[in-house]
PDB file of C-alpha atoms in Angstrom:
ATOM      1  CA  UNK A 680    -168.946-161.265-171.912  1.00 39.00           C
ATOM      2  CA  UNK A 681    -171.554-159.390-173.907  1.00 43.00           C
ATOM      3  CA  UNK A 682    -173.566-161.197-176.504  1.00 55.00           C
ATOM      4  CA  UNK A 683    -172.374-159.150-179.463  1.00 70.00           C
ATOM      5  CA  UNK A 684    -169.375-159.726-181.710  1.00 79.00           C
ATOM      6  CA  UNK A 685    -167.368-156.675-180.597  1.00 80.00           C
ATOM      7  CA  UNK A 686    -165.896-158.052-177.342  1.00 81.00           C
ATOM      8  CA  UNK A 687    -165.403-161.508-178.880  1.00 84.00           C
ATOM      9  CA  UNK A 688    -163.392-160.049-181.758  1.00 87.00           C
ATOM     10  CA  UNK A 689    -161.255-157.964-179.405  1.00 88.00           C
ATOM     11  CA  UNK A 690    -160.626-160.947-177.091  1.00 88.00           C
ATOM     12  CA  UNK A 691    -159.725-163.114-180.084  1.00 92.00           C
ATOM     13  CA  UNK A 692    -157.252-160.506-181.384  1.00 92.00           C
ATOM     14  CA  UNK A 693    -155.702-160.160-177.918  1.00 92.00           C
ATOM     15  CA  UNK A 694    -155.405-163.931-177.434  1.00 94.00           C
ATOM     16  CA  UNK A 695    -153.829-164.272-180.891  1.00 96.00           C
ATOM     17  CA  UNK A 696    -151.295-161.562-180.046  1.00 94.00           C
ATOM     18  CA  UNK A 697    -150.502-163.308-176.750  1.00 94.00           C
ATOM     19  CA  UNK A 698    -150.061-166.650-178.539  1.00 96.00           C
ATOM     20  CA  UNK A 699    -147.707-165.080-181.093  1.00 97.00           C
ATOM     21  CA  UNK A 700    -145.626-163.533-178.295  1.00 95.00           C
ATOM     22  CA  UNK A 701    -145.809-166.605-176.038  1.00 95.00           C
ATOM     23  CA  UNK A 702    -147.509-164.614-173.301  1.00 91.00           C
ATOM     24  CA  UNK A 703    -150.417-165.728-171.121  1.00 90.00           C
ATOM     25  CA  UNK A 704    -153.722-164.087-171.991  1.00 91.00           C
ATOM     26  CA  UNK A 705    -155.661-162.591-169.099  1.00 91.00           C
ATOM     27  CA  UNK A 706    -159.291-161.919-169.988  1.00 89.00           C
ATOM     28  CA  UNK A 707    -162.170-161.477-167.575  1.00 87.00           C
ATOM     29  CA  UNK A 708    -165.600-161.949-169.058  1.00 83.00           C
ATOM     30  CA  UNK A 709    -168.805-160.591-167.563  1.00 83.00           C
ATOM     31  CA  UNK A 710    -172.520-160.427-168.268  1.00 80.00           C
ATOM     32  CA  UNK A 711    -173.872-157.149-169.563  1.00 78.00           C
ATOM     33  CA  UNK A 712    -177.270-157.634-167.924  1.00 78.00           C
ATOM     34  CA  UNK A 713    -178.748-156.638-165.590  1.00 85.00           C
ATOM     35  CA  UNK A 714    -176.012-154.140-164.589  1.00 84.00           C
ATOM     36  CA  UNK A 715    -172.950-154.015-166.827  1.00 82.00           C
ATOM     37  CA  UNK A 716    -171.307-151.232-164.780  1.00 84.00           C
ATOM     38  CA  UNK A 717    -171.165-153.356-161.601  1.00 87.00           C
ATOM     39  CA  UNK A 718    -170.408-156.527-163.575  1.00 88.00           C
ATOM     40  CA  UNK A 719    -167.448-154.859-165.271  1.00 89.00           C
ATOM     41  CA  UNK A 720    -166.073-153.478-161.977  1.00 88.00           C
ATOM     42  CA  UNK A 721    -166.319-156.975-160.456  1.00 90.00           C
ATOM     43  CA  UNK A 722    -164.582-158.479-163.507  1.00 91.00           C
ATOM     44  CA  UNK A 723    -161.754-155.934-163.246  1.00 93.00           C
ATOM     45  CA  UNK A 724    -161.459-156.773-159.545  1.00 92.00           C
ATOM     46  CA  UNK A 725    -161.062-160.467-160.395  1.00 93.00           C
ATOM     47  CA  UNK A 726    -158.453-159.573-162.986  1.00 93.00           C
ATOM     48  CA  UNK A 727    -156.505-157.443-160.493  1.00 94.00           C
ATOM     49  CA  UNK A 728    -156.608-160.292-157.960  1.00 93.00           C
ATOM     50  CA  UNK A 729    -155.037-162.631-160.520  1.00 89.00           C
ATOM     51  CA  UNK A 730    -151.622-164.141-159.807  1.00 88.00           C
ATOM     52  CA  UNK A 731    -149.462-162.913-161.411  1.00 85.00           C
ATOM     53  CA  UNK A 732    -150.975-159.460-161.205  1.00 88.00           C
ATOM     54  CA  UNK A 733    -151.462-157.741-164.556  1.00 92.00           C
ATOM     55  CA  UNK A 734    -149.269-154.758-165.378  1.00 92.00           C
ATOM     56  CA  UNK A 735    -151.831-153.220-167.736  1.00 94.00           C
ATOM     57  CA  UNK A 736    -155.579-153.331-168.353  1.00 95.00           C
ATOM     58  CA  UNK A 737    -157.521-152.097-171.354  1.00 94.00           C
ATOM     59  CA  UNK A 738    -161.283-151.697-171.252  1.00 93.00           C
ATOM     60  CA  UNK A 739    -163.326-152.086-174.382  1.00 90.00           C
ATOM     61  CA  UNK A 740    -166.298-149.852-173.581  1.00 88.00           C
ATOM     62  CA  UNK A 741    -166.731-146.152-172.960  1.00 89.00           C
ATOM     63  CA  UNK A 742    -167.178-146.497-169.177  1.00 91.00           C
ATOM     64  CA  UNK A 743    -164.397-149.072-168.845  1.00 94.00           C
ATOM     65  CA  UNK A 744    -161.689-146.566-167.982  1.00 96.00           C
ATOM     66  CA  UNK A 745    -163.722-145.240-165.056  1.00 95.00           C
ATOM     67  CA  UNK A 746    -164.418-148.782-163.853  1.00 93.00           C
ATOM     68  CA  UNK A 747    -160.764-149.771-164.109  1.00 95.00           C
ATOM     69  CA  UNK A 748    -159.633-146.666-162.209  1.00 96.00           C
ATOM     70  CA  UNK A 749    -162.140-147.380-159.420  1.00 94.00           C
ATOM     71  CA  UNK A 750    -161.121-151.050-159.171  1.00 94.00           C
ATOM     72  CA  UNK A 751    -157.418-150.130-159.220  1.00 95.00           C
ATOM     73  CA  UNK A 752    -157.900-147.704-156.323  1.00 95.00           C
ATOM     74  CA  UNK A 753    -159.931-150.303-154.419  1.00 94.00           C
ATOM     75  CA  UNK A 754    -157.164-152.904-154.875  1.00 94.00           C
ATOM     76  CA  UNK A 755    -154.348-150.511-153.956  1.00 94.00           C
ATOM     77  CA  UNK A 756    -152.850-150.136-157.442  1.00 95.00           C
ATOM     78  CA  UNK A 757    -151.226-146.828-158.346  1.00 95.00           C
ATOM     79  CA  UNK A 758    -152.168-146.152-161.953  1.00 97.00           C
ATOM     80  CA  UNK A 759    -149.164-145.686-164.225  1.00 95.00           C
ATOM     81  CA  UNK A 760    -146.742-146.857-161.519  1.00 95.00           C
ATOM     82  CA  UNK A 761    -148.278-150.291-160.707  1.00 94.00           C
ATOM     83  CA  UNK A 762    -150.819-150.576-163.497  1.00 96.00           C
ATOM     84  CA  UNK A 763    -151.178-149.046-166.941  1.00 97.00           C
ATOM     85  CA  UNK A 764    -154.772-148.241-167.931  1.00 97.00           C
ATOM     86  CA  UNK A 765    -156.355-147.560-171.307  1.00 97.00           C
ATOM     87  CA  UNK A 766    -159.811-147.833-172.823  1.00 96.00           C
ATOM     88  CA  UNK A 767    -161.645-147.626-176.107  1.00 94.00           C
ATOM     89  CA  UNK A 768    -163.792-144.528-175.829  1.00 95.00           C
ATOM     90  CA  UNK A 769    -164.795-141.224-177.341  1.00 95.00           C
ATOM     91  CA  UNK A 770    -165.420-139.706-173.883  1.00 95.00           C
ATOM     92  CA  UNK A 771    -163.493-136.410-173.543  1.00 95.00           C
ATOM     93  CA  UNK A 772    -163.728-136.685-169.730  1.00 96.00           C
ATOM     94  CA  UNK A 773    -160.801-139.126-169.753  1.00 97.00           C
ATOM     95  CA  UNK A 774    -158.513-136.131-170.305  1.00 97.00           C
ATOM     96  CA  UNK A 775    -159.472-134.892-166.819  1.00 97.00           C
ATOM     97  CA  UNK A 776    -159.572-138.088-164.734  1.00 96.00           C
ATOM     98  CA  UNK A 777    -156.899-138.740-162.111  1.00 95.00           C
ATOM     99  CA  UNK A 778    -154.668-139.674-163.794  1.00 97.00           C
ATOM    100  CA  UNK A 779    -155.799-138.819-167.316  1.00 97.00           C
ATOM    101  CA  UNK A 780    -156.618-142.093-169.099  1.00 98.00           C
ATOM    102  CA  UNK A 781    -155.286-143.102-172.498  1.00 98.00           C
ATOM    103  CA  UNK A 782    -158.199-143.612-174.873  1.00 97.00           C
ATOM    104  CA  UNK A 783    -158.474-145.104-178.327  1.00 95.00           C
ATOM    105  CA  UNK A 784    -161.095-143.492-180.550  1.00 94.00           C
ATOM    106  CA  UNK A 785    -162.740-145.777-183.094  1.00 91.00           C
ATOM    107  CA  UNK A 786    -163.703-142.655-185.058  1.00 92.00           C
ATOM    108  CA  UNK A 787    -167.496-143.045-185.179  1.00 91.00           C
ATOM    109  CA  UNK A 788    -167.669-139.837-187.233  1.00 92.00           C
ATOM    110  CA  UNK A 789    -165.493-141.341-189.947  1.00 92.00           C
ATOM    111  CA  UNK A 790    -167.184-144.761-189.718  1.00 89.00           C
ATOM    112  CA  UNK A 791    -170.567-143.108-190.154  1.00 91.00           C
ATOM    113  CA  UNK A 792    -169.417-141.232-193.246  1.00 91.00           C
ATOM    114  CA  UNK A 793    -167.973-144.423-194.747  1.00 89.00           C
ATOM    115  CA  UNK A 794    -171.155-146.385-193.959  1.00 90.00           C
ATOM    116  CA  UNK A 795    -173.385-143.744-195.573  1.00 92.00           C
ATOM    117  CA  UNK A 796    -171.156-143.583-198.646  1.00 89.00           C
ATOM    118  CA  UNK A 797    -171.261-147.366-198.989  1.00 90.00           C
ATOM    119  CA  UNK A 798    -175.033-147.486-198.483  1.00 90.00           C
ATOM    120  CA  UNK A 799    -175.581-144.848-201.166  1.00 91.00           C
ATOM    121  CA  UNK A 800    -173.292-146.756-203.517  1.00 89.00           C
ATOM    122  CA  UNK A 801    -175.253-149.965-202.967  1.00 87.00           C
ATOM    123  CA  UNK A 802    -178.637-148.227-203.367  1.00 91.00           C
ATOM    124  CA  UNK A 803    -177.490-146.590-206.604  1.00 90.00           C
ATOM    125  CA  UNK A 804    -175.870-149.825-207.828  1.00 86.00           C
ATOM    126  CA  UNK A 805    -172.558-148.082-208.402  1.00 85.00           C
ATOM    127  CA  UNK A 806    -169.942-150.457-209.719  1.00 83.00           C
ATOM    128  CA  UNK A 807    -166.328-150.617-208.682  1.00 82.00           C
ATOM    129  CA  UNK A 808    -167.055-149.492-205.133  1.00 80.00           C
ATOM    130  CA  UNK A 809    -164.928-151.147-202.501  1.00 80.00           C
ATOM    131  CA  UNK A 810    -167.215-152.956-200.079  1.00 78.00           C
ATOM    132  CA  UNK A 811    -164.621-153.082-197.299  1.00 83.00           C
ATOM    133  CA  UNK A 812    -163.663-149.888-195.545  1.00 83.00           C
ATOM    134  CA  UNK A 813    -160.939-149.531-192.946  1.00 87.00           C
ATOM    135  CA  UNK A 814    -161.092-146.628-190.529  1.00 91.00           C
ATOM    136  CA  UNK A 815    -157.919-146.230-188.511  1.00 93.00           C
ATOM    137  CA  UNK A 816    -158.463-145.700-184.782  1.00 92.00           C
ATOM    138  CA  UNK A 817    -156.854-142.660-183.197  1.00 95.00           C
ATOM    139  CA  UNK A 818    -155.023-142.995-179.879  1.00 96.00           C
ATOM    140  CA  UNK A 819    -155.005-140.221-177.288  1.00 96.00           C
ATOM    141  CA  UNK A 820    -151.979-141.184-175.136  1.00 97.00           C
ATOM    142  CA  UNK A 821    -152.203-139.870-171.599  1.00 97.00           C
ATOM    143  CA  UNK A 822    -150.507-140.303-168.220  1.00 97.00           C
ATOM    144  CA  UNK A 823    -152.273-143.591-167.375  1.00 97.00           C
ATOM    145  CA  UNK A 824    -150.011-145.431-169.825  1.00 97.00           C
ATOM    146  CA  UNK A 825    -146.730-143.646-169.049  1.00 96.00           C
ATOM    147  CA  UNK A 826    -144.564-145.154-166.356  1.00 92.00           C
ATOM    148  CA  UNK A 827    -142.856-142.576-164.141  1.00 87.00           C
ATOM    149  CA  UNK A 828    -139.304-141.823-165.300  1.00 81.00           C
ATOM    150  CA  UNK A 829    -137.750-143.210-162.115  1.00 69.00           C
ATOM    151  CA  UNK A 830    -139.439-146.584-162.760  1.00 57.00           C
ATOM    152  CA  UNK A 831    -138.115-146.660-166.330  1.00 51.00           C
ATOM    153  CA  UNK A 832    -134.558-146.027-165.103  1.00 50.00           C
ATOM    154  CA  UNK A 833    -134.922-148.652-162.379  1.00 55.00           C
ATOM    155  CA  UNK A 834    -135.998-151.213-164.980  1.00 54.00           C
ATOM    156  CA  UNK A 835    -133.009-150.353-167.173  1.00 54.00           C
ATOM    157  CA  UNK A 836    -135.097-148.771-169.913  1.00 50.00           C
ATOM    158  CA  UNK A 837    -134.430-145.400-171.483  1.00 49.00           C
ATOM    159  CA  UNK A 838    -136.867-142.633-170.549  1.00 42.00           C
TER     160      UNK A 838
END
């Protein structure tokens, strides 16, 4: 796992959700140095080799979707049929991958505007300014997280 708070906070939120829903948490940690790209692909490979096999994987960095797709192909997973894939990214290229990957935007444009506004408020000693700002992420749902209709019918779920 990286040495910053971001992946720790995401893993903690995921583990808490799993605990609340009495589900096992599957997290693969990896070192970011010297080569995070290879380390992440190896971590995804370990995750996909897990028994039971995961039915979905979400990557927390911009390149994660590409790494997950590559590892899924290498392990014989068909994305959206065998494995759902999503990532947290602003990368518009995920709209054109095969299949297109669902991405969650953390809205850096909006976060930047909120941070600047807060900084100016602090510098100018404005009173009554809320110090906590919440910027809602924006999902871009794509085919990588949609099971084929025949699978939904087979599982007894509506399409």
